[in-house]
Amino acid sequence: MTLLEVKNLSVGFPTPDGVVHAVNDISFSIDAGETLAIVGESGSGKTVTNLALMGLLNSNTAQISGTARFQSHTGEIDLLGIDPNELQKYRGQDISMIFQDPMSSLHPYFSIGDQIIEAHQVHNKVDPEVSKERAIELLGLVGIPDPASRITSFPHQFSGGMRQRVMIAMALVNNPSLLIADEPTTALDVTVQAQILSLLKDLQREFKMAIILITHDLGVVAGAADRVNVMYAGRIVESANVFDLYAKPAMPYTQGLLDSVPRLDRPHTNRLSAIPGQPPSMISLPDGCSFAPRCSRISEVAGSKCLTALPELTLRGDHHSARCFIGEGVRA
Amino acid sequence: MATPILEVTNLAKFFPIQSQGIFSRVKGDNKAVNGISFTLNAGETLGLVGESGCGKSTAGRTILKLYEPTSGTIKFEGEDITSYSASKMKPLRTKMQMIFQDPYSSLNPRHTIGSIIAASYEIQKITPENGVKRAVQDLMERVGLNPEHYNRYPHEFSGGQRQRIGIARALALKPKFIVCDEPVSALDVSIQAQVINLLDDLRDDFGLSYLFIAHDLSVVQHISQRVAVMYLGKIMELAPTEELYKNPHHPYTKALLSAIPIPDPILERKREQIILSGDIPNPVNPPTGCVFNTRCWKAQEKCRTTEPVIMQIGASQVACHFPD
Ligand SMILES: Nc1ncnc2c1ncn2[C@@H]1O[C@H](COP(=O)(O)OP(=O)(O)OP(=O)(O)O)[C@@H](O)[C@H]1O
Ligand SMILES: Nc1ncnc2c1ncn2[C@@H]1O[C@H](COP(=O)(O)OP(=O)(O)OP(=O)(O)O)[C@@H](O)[C@H]1O
Ligand code: SF4
Ligand SMILES: [Mg+2]
Ligand SMILES: [Mg+2]
């Protein structure tokens, strides 16, 4: 079942220097229970995409267009068309989000128990004792030892990894059908990252929820994702099942990205293959393919077309599409 | 064998913890670096890895005498610099440099790139052969920056370019030894590779030695000849790179290596992982015995009472009672 279908989402931020085109006409969908990873260069629009869906962008500073049909507990709604006050009914209930920095989303002056209880009470007309039981249950589930006594602790009394667990517990308290996780482990050490990722996997199985996982770590994606969207300069440049993407990347940016990671599982080479140059300014995007100024395969396309025309997303295989003039298929 | 460029013996750096209030007094010590020993040869890169807070940056800064060591000795080119004053260190500063993690906060936003790089010459009162501007532009070119951007300000550059500026600044005085503290951690994967390749080339061209600090073990593997793994202020294992990654002997090295996801969905899903329980203990009250014993799946009574001494296993140095 399609849980969320995003069509033609664009987000622009007007600034004194011009409009920052953070997200440019992207479309994608996610099924119930599925994990969709979004990867891409810093500033490519990953976070803005999801803030738009959550209704967390300020409508005075952001120009948002597009539709996002979501199957909520009350039936189908358009996350981008709905009144912001109305959206609050669904945020934290049907959809939850966890952020890179748990400290910025946990309130320093309230105990973690009170914060989880509050998140439950907002959406459930039940006795606070019931919410407290639920808070203890979830803290136990995310691996906080002795949760009944720890619910009175404050965020600063927890380590980074424990705070991220608390965030996850709070996000899951109402059994959301979609969890948006924005770099949930980037601030954590690898051994703690491994704990959190395996926890998320277990919880997903148990709660049958869909996850949008935003990360720049291609190793994390390889282990966690069913499908992957690769973003570059505010556009989806490739979208595929995780196995196809790593085995047959079709877009030169994806290829370059996979090649430039130093890998422990491969024999040591003297030089890493780097992608030269840097991403374009989001205020003045190039006319053609936004990756053209850095692309090593540009000469394979006749007549400098990459510099003048924008390639469409076209099919490269089953549910595999890419935005590049090389090997173009039919429009996705 | 030639004298190593750097020789560190039992180095410790403790930060006193003050109690709050009017009568503040020392409550204890944060044992950030707690007795580490290693050598670094000319032209060599030693990787220093470990999790957040294990003391990597403190080690790097103490070796450069940016912090006063609590105990132990530091020898640079055979000369014991442990108790050198700031003025005695000054002539050595041309030979020892540092590159920082954050390319944003480590460059003064009000100064042009040219003057940021040139400042190294001014501080040391050195005039390069063909003038400062020419020298700076040569350096900019060498690290892959456009020399015509001499008069631009840091905010006009991307993260990767700012890191190149930091590298040019460190290279200005033709150092022999550079502490690279997480030089690519803040950069995108596609930009990381550019900077790592540059550091690789510069080492070979100028015969530099690096102490390369990072928490990313794949990056460290790529650039280092030998790697030291730190945990809670101590070195757990130190070995030639190939050996460390192929035959880790210390349980912590094993856990750390097994936690790194492989960017290949087929391999990644087959991989066996060691998931450590618990968190890193507080360095103010490190566990007795082996500092890793609270998270180690092999720990026995002995590990809780007796600190393991470093033993040699093949080419590896390992601090563990029950190494593999
Ligand atoms: N409120 C805002 N006003 C103006 N520009 C913004 C605003 N928020 C984001 N941007 C810009 O929009 C673009 C996309 O940002 P976004 O945060 O989505 O990137 P990202 O892909 O999440 O990057 P990262 O990997 O660094 O988190 C960037 O160029 C960013 O500077
Ligand atoms: N200037 C300082 N004063 C007091 N304590 C400090 C200082 N610098 C570091 N510490 C403490 O010393 C310990 C080691 O910190 P250090 O910054 O060396 O770790 P690190 O291994 O570099 O970590 P990271 O990977 O997060 O950079 C930490 O507990 C830290 O809080
Ligand atoms: S000494 Fe003991 S606790 Fe420490 S790493 Fe070895 S087995 Fe584990
Ligand atoms: Mg982001
Ligand atoms: Mg550090």
XYZ file of C-alpha atoms and ligand atoms in Angstrom:
728
model
C 0.000 0.000 0.000
C 1.277 3.472 -0.862
C 1.487 5.388 2.383
C 2.753 8.692 1.050
C 2.881 10.005 -2.489
C 4.739 13.257 -3.065
C 4.233 14.986 -6.412
C 6.110 17.978 -7.817
C 7.353 19.291 -4.496
C 9.335 22.532 -4.781
C 10.620 24.740 -1.979
C 12.225 28.134 -2.497
C 13.568 30.585 0.064
C 13.591 34.207 -1.109
C 16.751 35.946 0.172
C 18.318 39.361 -0.576
C 20.687 37.602 -3.025
C 17.888 35.810 -4.856
C 15.698 32.744 -4.349
C 17.431 29.678 -2.883
C 15.943 26.801 -4.883
C 16.333 24.231 -2.120
C 13.978 21.594 -3.579
C 13.112 21.497 -7.281
C 10.086 19.583 -8.471
C 10.656 16.239 -6.794
C 8.228 13.309 -6.796
C 8.505 10.069 -4.866
C 6.418 7.653 -2.844
C 6.864 5.320 0.078
C 4.953 2.159 0.920
C 3.749 1.149 4.362
C 6.518 -0.594 6.299
C 9.204 0.364 3.799
C 12.542 2.109 4.439
C 13.385 4.810 1.937
C 16.828 6.362 2.265
C 17.609 9.854 1.007
C 21.297 10.476 0.367
C 23.143 13.371 -1.170
C 25.646 16.157 -0.761
C 25.312 18.647 2.076
C 22.803 21.326 1.045
C 21.088 19.161 -1.578
C 17.641 19.618 0.005
C 17.215 16.438 2.068
C 16.178 18.132 5.289
C 14.068 20.834 3.620
C 12.079 18.161 1.747
C 11.066 16.533 4.991
C 10.508 19.736 6.939
C 8.067 20.719 4.180
C 6.184 17.424 4.559
C 6.010 17.865 8.324
C 4.678 21.411 7.948
C 7.677 22.714 9.848
C 8.788 25.382 7.373
C 7.737 28.945 8.067
C 5.270 29.901 5.342
C 6.446 33.513 5.538
C 9.976 32.584 4.483
C 9.430 29.474 2.359
C 7.585 29.163 -0.962
C 6.198 25.638 -1.114
C 4.307 23.955 -3.954
C 3.252 20.408 -4.798
C 1.073 17.737 -3.236
C 1.734 14.995 -0.686
C -1.089 12.479 -0.359
C -0.813 10.629 2.925
C -2.972 7.801 4.298
C -3.673 8.936 7.848
C -5.791 7.403 10.626
C -8.644 9.621 9.436
C -8.234 8.792 5.738
C -6.312 10.471 2.929
C -4.944 13.979 3.520
C -2.651 16.311 1.553
C 0.216 17.203 3.893
C 1.088 20.225 1.762
C -2.476 21.479 1.265
C -3.865 21.001 4.756
C -4.220 23.874 7.232
C -1.123 24.017 9.502
C -3.262 23.856 12.648
C -5.051 20.834 11.291
C -1.700 19.164 10.540
C -0.852 19.177 14.255
C -3.430 16.415 14.703
C -1.261 14.135 12.589
C 2.224 15.237 13.595
C 3.518 13.035 16.404
C 0.571 10.697 15.808
C 0.731 9.423 12.213
C 4.135 10.894 11.376
C 7.063 11.522 13.702
C 10.467 12.950 13.081
C 13.810 12.473 14.856
C 16.681 14.836 14.326
C 20.453 14.656 14.241
C 20.883 16.589 17.448
C 18.630 15.194 20.193
C 19.467 18.092 22.507
C 17.775 20.565 20.178
C 14.491 18.669 20.330
C 14.447 17.657 23.986
C 13.487 20.349 26.461
C 16.300 20.827 28.995
C 14.009 21.788 31.911
C 11.557 18.879 31.828
C 12.259 15.302 32.822
C 12.372 12.869 29.929
C 9.379 11.050 31.391
C 7.268 14.217 31.417
C 8.215 14.905 27.800
C 7.195 11.459 26.594
C 3.990 11.538 28.677
C 3.133 14.931 27.161
C 3.680 13.567 23.639
C 1.245 10.765 24.437
C -1.350 12.954 26.163
C -1.571 15.370 23.220
C -3.044 12.666 21.030
C -4.782 10.392 23.546
C -7.574 11.234 25.969
C -6.371 8.883 28.693
C -5.427 9.074 32.346
C -1.851 10.439 32.795
C -0.999 7.207 34.634
C -1.683 5.297 31.410
C 0.653 7.619 29.522
C 3.280 7.108 32.205
C 3.042 3.349 31.824
C 3.412 3.821 28.071
C 6.503 6.038 28.582
C 8.140 3.424 30.790
C 7.295 0.685 28.311
C 8.893 2.583 25.419
C 12.001 3.594 27.336
C 12.484 -0.072 28.151
C 11.947 -0.987 24.521
C 14.673 1.409 23.318
C 17.078 -0.094 25.836
C 17.209 2.431 28.683
C 18.075 0.326 31.744
C 15.674 0.558 34.711
C 13.195 2.839 32.884
C 10.756 3.181 35.798
C 13.322 5.090 37.810
C 15.018 6.847 34.896
C 11.875 8.666 33.732
C 12.567 11.361 36.309
C 16.012 12.073 34.808
C 16.718 15.199 32.787
C 18.244 15.180 29.281
C 21.653 16.457 30.444
C 21.976 13.438 32.721
C 22.051 11.162 29.681
C 24.816 10.465 27.172
C 24.387 11.330 23.482
C 23.406 7.772 22.599
C 20.873 7.561 25.441
C 19.330 10.908 24.443
C 18.907 9.619 20.901
C 17.110 6.576 22.371
C 14.827 8.887 24.325
C 14.057 10.798 21.107
C 13.172 7.535 19.394
C 10.953 6.490 22.313
C 9.153 9.840 22.152
C 8.722 9.600 18.369
C 7.213 6.124 18.649
C 4.907 6.710 21.607
C 1.798 6.968 19.384
C 2.677 4.172 16.944
C 3.260 6.375 13.891
C 2.931 4.800 10.459
C 5.798 6.977 9.165
C 9.014 7.894 10.946
C 11.269 10.511 9.385
C 14.810 10.103 10.739
C 17.118 12.963 9.745
C 20.741 11.847 10.260
C 19.733 9.941 13.416
C 23.224 8.591 14.052
C 25.548 11.178 12.509
C 26.425 12.738 15.867
C 27.086 9.351 17.465
C 30.119 7.101 17.653
C 30.207 4.036 15.430
C 29.679 1.547 18.241
C 26.665 3.537 19.456
C 25.463 4.019 15.879
C 25.418 0.252 15.489
C 23.251 -0.038 18.632
C 20.758 2.592 17.424
C 20.466 1.212 13.878
C 19.793 -2.311 15.063
C 17.244 -0.897 17.520
C 15.451 1.015 14.736
C 15.316 -2.134 12.630
C 13.760 -4.160 15.463
C 11.234 -1.440 16.232
C 10.271 -1.093 12.583
C 9.496 -4.803 12.436
C 7.493 -4.622 15.625
C 5.529 -1.459 14.769
C 5.359 -2.078 10.980
C 6.152 1.540 10.263
C 7.696 3.137 7.206
C 10.958 5.036 7.658
C 12.421 7.866 5.621
C 16.095 7.723 6.551
C 18.158 10.787 5.686
C 21.892 10.194 5.814
C 25.105 10.840 3.953
C 26.610 7.516 5.056
C 26.476 5.039 2.173
C 27.338 2.207 4.552
C 24.314 2.937 6.724
C 22.106 3.057 3.615
C 23.454 -0.293 2.406
C 22.414 -1.949 5.649
C 19.091 -0.253 6.326
C 17.316 0.836 3.141
C 14.867 -0.923 0.825
C 14.958 1.895 -1.711
C 17.189 4.937 -2.154
C 16.670 8.414 -3.550
C 19.896 10.203 -4.438
C 19.574 13.982 -4.342
C 21.819 16.563 -5.952
C 21.180 20.310 -5.973
C 17.547 19.991 -4.928
C 16.593 17.278 -7.419
C 16.271 13.517 -7.266
C 18.970 12.355 -9.683
C 18.591 8.618 -9.138
C 16.079 6.347 -7.468
C 16.333 2.576 -7.163
C 16.076 -0.494 -5.028
C 19.127 -0.545 -2.750
C 20.721 -3.586 -4.427
C 20.343 -2.148 -7.944
C 21.655 1.225 -6.909
C 24.938 -0.158 -5.565
C 25.338 -2.762 -8.303
C 24.363 -0.625 -11.290
C 24.484 3.069 -10.456
C 23.339 4.884 -13.594
C 23.962 8.542 -12.846
C 27.601 9.725 -12.813
C 27.138 11.508 -9.471
C 25.978 8.260 -7.828
C 28.858 6.423 -9.471
C 31.350 9.044 -8.280
C 29.921 9.017 -4.773
C 30.203 5.235 -4.467
C 33.746 5.334 -5.848
C 35.011 8.083 -3.562
C 34.308 6.301 -0.257
C 37.418 4.709 1.241
C 36.480 1.104 1.968
C 37.660 -1.359 4.542
C 36.517 -4.367 2.547
C 38.654 -3.648 -0.495
C 42.382 -3.790 -1.120
C 44.096 -0.532 -0.398
C 44.583 1.726 -3.415
C 46.977 4.608 -3.448
C 44.574 7.282 -4.544
C 40.913 7.712 -3.840
C 38.876 8.639 -6.850
C 37.524 12.047 -5.964
C 34.761 14.011 -7.665
C 36.434 17.290 -8.647
C 34.862 20.685 -7.973
C 31.919 21.444 -5.697
C 28.128 21.584 -5.844
C 26.513 24.588 -7.560
C 24.990 27.577 -5.815
C 21.314 26.899 -5.124
C 20.553 30.501 -6.099
C 21.846 30.251 -9.662
C 21.551 26.620 -10.703
C 23.211 25.745 -14.035
C 20.899 25.677 -17.084
C 21.600 22.070 -17.971
C 22.303 19.111 -15.722
C 23.275 20.513 -12.311
C 26.089 17.956 -12.061
C 27.561 18.896 -15.464
C 30.345 21.188 -14.116
C 31.783 18.227 -12.140
C 30.872 15.336 -14.405
C 33.653 13.125 -15.762
C 31.411 11.562 -18.415
C 30.154 14.760 -19.996
C 32.116 14.121 -23.208
C 30.043 10.968 -23.824
C 27.057 13.166 -24.660
C 27.123 14.852 -28.047
C 26.854 18.586 -28.655
C 27.426 19.849 -25.081
C 23.793 19.029 -24.418
C 24.490 18.545 -20.688
C 25.293 22.238 -20.378
C 22.111 23.466 -22.013
C 19.299 20.974 -21.396
C 18.018 19.411 -18.167
C 17.869 15.605 -18.408
C 14.583 13.990 -17.290
C 14.321 11.112 -14.840
C 14.101 8.077 -17.134
C 13.787 4.357 -16.454
C 16.929 2.200 -16.272
C 15.366 -0.969 -14.955
C 12.575 -2.125 -12.684
C 11.650 0.863 -10.516
C 15.098 2.270 -11.242
C 15.279 5.764 -12.689
C 18.093 8.234 -13.262
C 18.555 11.745 -14.542
C 21.324 11.608 -17.163
C 21.532 11.748 -20.958
C 23.772 8.678 -20.979
C 21.717 5.497 -21.406
C 18.378 7.290 -21.277
C 15.266 5.122 -21.213
C 11.620 6.063 -21.303
C 10.389 8.784 -18.971
C 9.867 7.607 -15.420
C 67.800 3.078 12.519
C 67.332 6.836 12.199
C 65.993 8.780 15.187
C 62.220 9.025 15.022
C 60.891 12.523 14.408
C 58.626 12.180 17.422
C 58.910 10.042 20.516
C 56.134 10.109 23.085
C 56.577 8.221 26.359
C 53.920 7.713 29.049
C 52.327 11.013 28.142
C 49.439 12.145 30.325
C 47.229 15.207 30.304
C 44.704 15.659 33.123
C 42.196 18.496 33.253
C 41.236 19.484 36.802
C 37.492 19.528 37.503
C 36.507 22.481 39.702
C 33.563 22.218 42.026
C 30.927 24.945 41.629
C 30.496 27.786 44.118
C 32.565 30.511 45.729
C 35.138 28.248 47.308
C 35.911 26.383 44.144
C 38.409 23.663 44.617
C 39.656 20.803 42.562
C 37.215 17.888 42.788
C 39.095 15.475 40.622
C 40.795 15.115 37.281
C 39.501 14.391 33.832
C 42.153 11.901 32.757
C 41.835 12.850 29.097
C 45.188 11.319 28.120
C 46.404 8.757 30.603
C 49.866 7.426 29.756
C 50.346 6.897 26.030
C 53.569 5.957 24.233
C 54.447 5.822 20.552
C 57.017 6.930 17.999
C 56.612 8.516 14.602
C 59.213 8.195 11.860
C 60.078 10.793 9.239
C 57.703 10.597 6.268
C 55.322 8.364 8.178
C 51.635 8.773 8.998
C 50.362 7.405 12.278
C 46.574 7.237 12.493
C 44.968 7.897 15.870
C 41.410 6.577 16.126
C 38.839 6.121 18.850
C 35.439 7.327 19.909
C 34.406 10.811 20.908
C 36.080 11.990 24.101
C 38.763 9.288 24.230
C 41.497 11.948 24.187
C 42.656 12.136 20.564
C 42.606 15.929 20.246
C 44.068 16.374 23.711
C 46.924 14.036 22.762
C 47.596 16.004 19.555
C 47.529 19.354 21.318
C 49.675 18.214 24.222
C 52.308 16.864 21.840
C 52.442 20.305 20.189
C 52.701 21.814 23.665
C 49.470 23.721 23.213
C 48.605 22.097 26.553
C 51.113 21.627 29.367
C 51.688 17.869 29.809
C 50.790 16.453 33.240
C 53.516 13.803 33.042
C 55.561 11.801 30.565
C 57.991 13.011 27.910
C 57.808 14.339 24.363
C 60.914 14.245 22.187
C 60.936 16.047 18.859
C 63.867 15.170 16.581
C 65.606 13.709 19.615
C 65.198 16.892 21.675
C 63.207 16.644 24.916
C 60.650 19.457 24.645
C 58.411 18.335 27.524
C 59.187 21.302 29.752
C 60.057 23.901 27.101
C 58.582 27.346 27.705
C 56.546 29.134 25.037
C 59.573 31.196 23.986
C 61.771 28.124 23.750
C 59.097 26.449 21.632
C 58.828 29.365 19.206
C 61.635 28.379 16.833
C 60.272 24.819 16.801
C 56.807 26.069 15.825
C 57.927 26.402 12.203
C 58.503 22.644 12.154
C 55.365 21.531 13.984
C 51.942 22.532 12.709
C 48.303 21.643 13.117
C 45.298 21.352 10.779
C 41.900 21.607 12.447
C 38.592 19.828 11.960
C 36.364 22.797 11.515
C 37.207 24.772 8.389
C 34.607 27.360 9.409
C 35.624 28.485 12.851
C 39.385 28.088 12.439
C 39.689 30.907 9.866
C 39.196 34.540 10.908
C 36.202 35.784 8.880
C 37.478 39.369 8.725
C 40.816 38.548 7.099
C 41.459 37.759 3.453
C 42.778 34.345 2.499
C 46.057 35.942 1.513
C 46.573 37.570 4.889
C 45.491 34.430 6.795
C 48.183 32.371 5.065
C 50.756 35.198 5.224
C 50.282 35.560 8.993
C 52.467 32.485 9.515
C 55.434 34.399 8.070
C 54.750 37.513 10.128
C 54.526 35.676 13.436
C 57.891 34.045 12.784
C 59.335 37.250 11.223
C 60.359 35.334 8.131
C 60.479 36.833 4.640
C 60.253 34.238 1.897
C 62.646 34.492 -1.051
C 60.371 36.069 -3.654
C 58.211 38.034 -1.249
C 55.215 37.057 0.842
C 52.544 37.452 -1.830
C 54.370 35.266 -4.299
C 54.991 32.588 -1.653
C 51.351 32.593 -0.595
C 50.124 32.339 -4.169
C 52.489 29.429 -4.833
C 51.053 27.669 -1.796
C 47.488 28.377 -2.894
C 48.246 26.867 -6.245
C 49.884 23.842 -4.618
C 46.796 23.033 -2.547
C 44.459 23.508 -5.508
C 43.133 27.001 -4.846
C 43.001 29.709 -7.507
C 45.874 32.151 -6.665
C 43.759 35.013 -8.008
C 41.427 34.528 -5.042
C 44.153 35.946 -2.776
C 41.961 38.870 -1.681
C 38.778 36.933 -0.996
C 37.283 36.240 2.424
C 36.644 32.803 4.010
C 32.839 32.984 3.595
C 33.320 33.089 -0.173
C 34.750 29.553 -0.089
C 33.142 26.124 0.319
C 34.019 23.750 3.169
C 36.514 21.781 1.083
C 38.192 24.966 -0.138
C 38.405 26.326 3.401
C 40.105 23.121 4.473
C 42.647 23.718 1.675
C 43.258 27.201 3.087
C 43.948 25.646 6.497
C 46.370 23.224 4.861
C 48.149 26.033 2.970
C 48.504 27.960 6.221
C 50.017 24.928 7.966
C 52.454 24.383 5.085
C 53.688 27.982 4.863
C 56.684 27.516 7.144
C 57.751 24.210 5.584
C 56.986 22.089 8.657
C 58.208 18.538 9.150
C 55.410 17.323 11.369
C 51.684 18.095 11.197
C 48.941 17.057 13.584
C 45.861 16.662 11.378
C 42.886 16.762 13.758
C 39.866 15.338 11.903
C 40.791 17.235 8.727
C 37.985 15.752 6.601
C 35.253 14.954 9.136
C 33.214 18.070 8.332
C 33.343 17.506 4.578
C 31.048 15.685 2.166
C 32.224 12.272 0.973
C 32.848 13.566 -2.546
C 35.013 16.404 -1.168
C 36.742 14.259 1.488
C 38.507 12.245 -1.178
C 39.929 15.433 -2.756
C 41.442 16.566 0.549
C 42.790 13.113 1.489
C 44.512 12.820 -1.889
C 46.020 16.279 -1.408
C 47.368 15.392 2.054
C 48.781 12.172 0.594
C 50.592 14.040 -2.198
C 51.964 16.729 0.112
C 53.399 14.143 2.485
C 55.242 12.481 -0.365
C 56.419 15.766 -1.955
C 57.637 17.425 1.242
C 58.589 14.356 3.291
C 56.071 15.303 5.978
C 55.084 13.207 8.983
C 51.468 13.226 10.108
C 49.699 12.344 13.290
C 46.332 11.794 11.631
C 43.431 11.973 14.082
C 40.027 10.729 12.973
C 37.093 8.713 14.167
C 36.470 7.300 10.684
C 38.456 4.082 10.459
C 38.111 3.790 6.694
C 39.714 7.193 6.178
C 42.502 6.349 8.621
C 43.183 3.043 6.914
C 43.631 4.836 3.646
C 46.220 7.375 4.754
C 48.180 5.705 7.602
C 51.132 3.331 7.732
C 50.432 2.493 11.353
C 47.335 2.995 13.487
C 46.847 3.504 17.222
C 43.423 2.774 18.735
C 42.566 4.839 21.818
C 39.932 4.241 24.464
C 39.414 6.396 27.539
C 42.823 8.079 27.420
C 44.838 4.949 26.698
C 46.146 3.149 23.646
C 44.519 -0.276 23.357
C 46.312 -1.450 20.245
C 49.001 -0.070 17.928
C 49.893 -1.916 14.757
C 50.863 -1.599 11.114
C 47.703 -0.646 9.203
C 47.262 -3.907 7.290
C 47.786 -5.971 10.397
C 45.390 -3.923 12.520
C 42.550 -4.212 10.037
C 43.186 -7.840 9.101
C 44.117 -9.279 12.484
C 42.831 -7.097 15.282
C 43.928 -8.581 18.609
C 42.177 -6.299 21.093
C 38.437 -6.830 21.731
C 37.825 -3.092 21.407
C 39.560 -2.901 18.034
C 37.392 -5.823 16.921
C 34.193 -4.158 18.090
C 35.150 -0.863 16.500
C 35.950 -2.481 13.156
C 32.802 -4.572 13.222
C 30.647 -1.489 13.792
C 31.648 0.155 10.513
C 28.971 -0.321 7.892
C 30.202 -1.480 4.479
C 28.821 0.465 1.509
C 27.618 -2.682 -0.233
C 24.140 -3.999 0.566
C 25.011 -7.657 -0.036
C 28.104 -7.687 2.174
C 26.571 -5.348 4.726
C 23.588 -7.636 5.336
C 25.820 -10.703 5.783
C 28.290 -8.997 8.066
C 28.639 -10.184 11.630
C 28.530 -7.349 14.081
C 29.658 -7.098 17.645
C 27.201 -4.746 19.306
C 28.784 -3.385 22.480
C 26.467 -2.781 25.379
C 26.533 0.360 27.464
C 28.217 3.710 27.103
C 31.750 4.973 27.377
C 32.558 5.548 31.075
C 33.335 8.975 32.456
C 37.080 9.759 32.149
C 36.959 11.401 35.598
C 36.363 7.966 37.147
C 37.763 5.450 34.692
C 37.141 1.777 35.565
C 39.877 0.043 37.530
C 41.953 -2.618 35.812
C 41.427 -2.524 32.069
C 39.492 0.640 31.193
C 37.479 -1.329 28.601
C 36.278 -4.006 31.034
C 32.785 -2.497 31.555
C 31.895 -3.055 27.889
C 34.056 -6.041 27.057
C 32.475 -9.428 26.413
C 35.681 -11.228 27.336
C 36.237 -9.544 30.682
C 37.196 -11.759 33.651
C 37.952 -10.902 37.267
C 41.553 -10.122 36.380
C 40.397 -7.414 33.935
C 38.588 -5.604 36.735
C 41.557 -5.555 39.077
C 44.770 -5.446 37.058
C 45.662 -3.085 34.275
C 47.019 -5.076 31.334
C 50.577 -4.227 30.307
C 51.309 -3.700 26.642
C 52.438 -6.912 25.001
C 53.900 -7.541 21.604
C 51.984 -9.939 19.346
C 53.771 -10.196 16.012
C 54.018 -6.610 14.775
C 51.185 -5.427 17.022
C 51.248 -3.894 20.487
C 48.201 -4.860 22.506
C 47.000 -3.906 25.989
C 44.726 -6.820 26.889
C 44.784 -9.820 29.220
C 42.946 -12.020 26.734
C 43.919 -10.924 23.239
C 42.918 -12.878 20.151
N 15.390 28.910 6.003
C 16.204 28.923 4.947
N 16.479 30.055 4.249
C 17.279 30.061 3.174
N 17.906 28.968 2.705
C 17.697 27.798 3.349
C 16.853 27.708 4.500
N 16.849 26.422 4.934
C 17.654 25.741 4.086
N 18.157 26.566 3.141
C 19.035 26.178 2.032
O 18.382 25.156 1.316
C 19.320 24.220 0.802
C 18.954 22.812 1.199
O 19.159 22.670 2.598
P 18.937 21.313 3.390
O 19.061 21.652 4.842
O 17.701 20.665 2.936
O 20.191 20.453 2.933
P 20.565 18.955 3.345
O 20.540 18.164 2.092
O 19.719 18.505 4.475
O 22.074 19.141 3.792
P 22.915 18.528 5.038
O 23.414 17.195 4.540
O 24.024 19.502 5.202
O 21.988 18.435 6.218
C 20.678 24.677 1.301
O 21.314 25.399 0.281
C 20.334 25.562 2.473
O 21.331 26.532 2.666
N 40.446 22.202 27.395
C 39.831 21.258 28.100
N 39.512 21.447 29.388
C 38.899 20.490 30.121
N 38.575 19.263 29.650
C 38.872 19.001 28.364
C 39.506 19.975 27.525
N 39.672 19.442 26.284
C 39.157 18.184 26.349
N 38.680 17.918 27.596
C 38.081 16.647 28.035
O 39.042 15.640 27.819
C 38.458 14.445 27.305
C 39.079 14.113 25.950
O 38.657 15.094 25.011
P 39.249 15.185 23.530
O 38.699 16.429 22.932
O 40.709 15.019 23.568
O 38.592 13.908 22.855
P 38.593 13.460 21.331
O 39.042 12.043 21.322
O 39.337 14.431 20.501
O 37.033 13.484 20.996
P 36.267 13.925 19.650
O 36.302 12.719 18.754
O 34.869 14.190 20.158
O 36.950 15.123 19.087
C 36.961 14.722 27.251
O 36.369 14.208 28.395
C 36.890 16.220 27.205
O 35.670 16.661 27.778
S 41.815 -6.786 29.095
Fe 39.932 -7.852 29.477
S 38.419 -6.274 29.511
Fe 40.196 -5.423 28.589
S 39.895 -5.763 26.471
Fe 41.067 -7.482 27.130
S 39.580 -9.004 27.644
Fe 38.481 -7.098 27.451
Mg 20.135 18.053 6.514
Mg 38.740 15.722 18.914
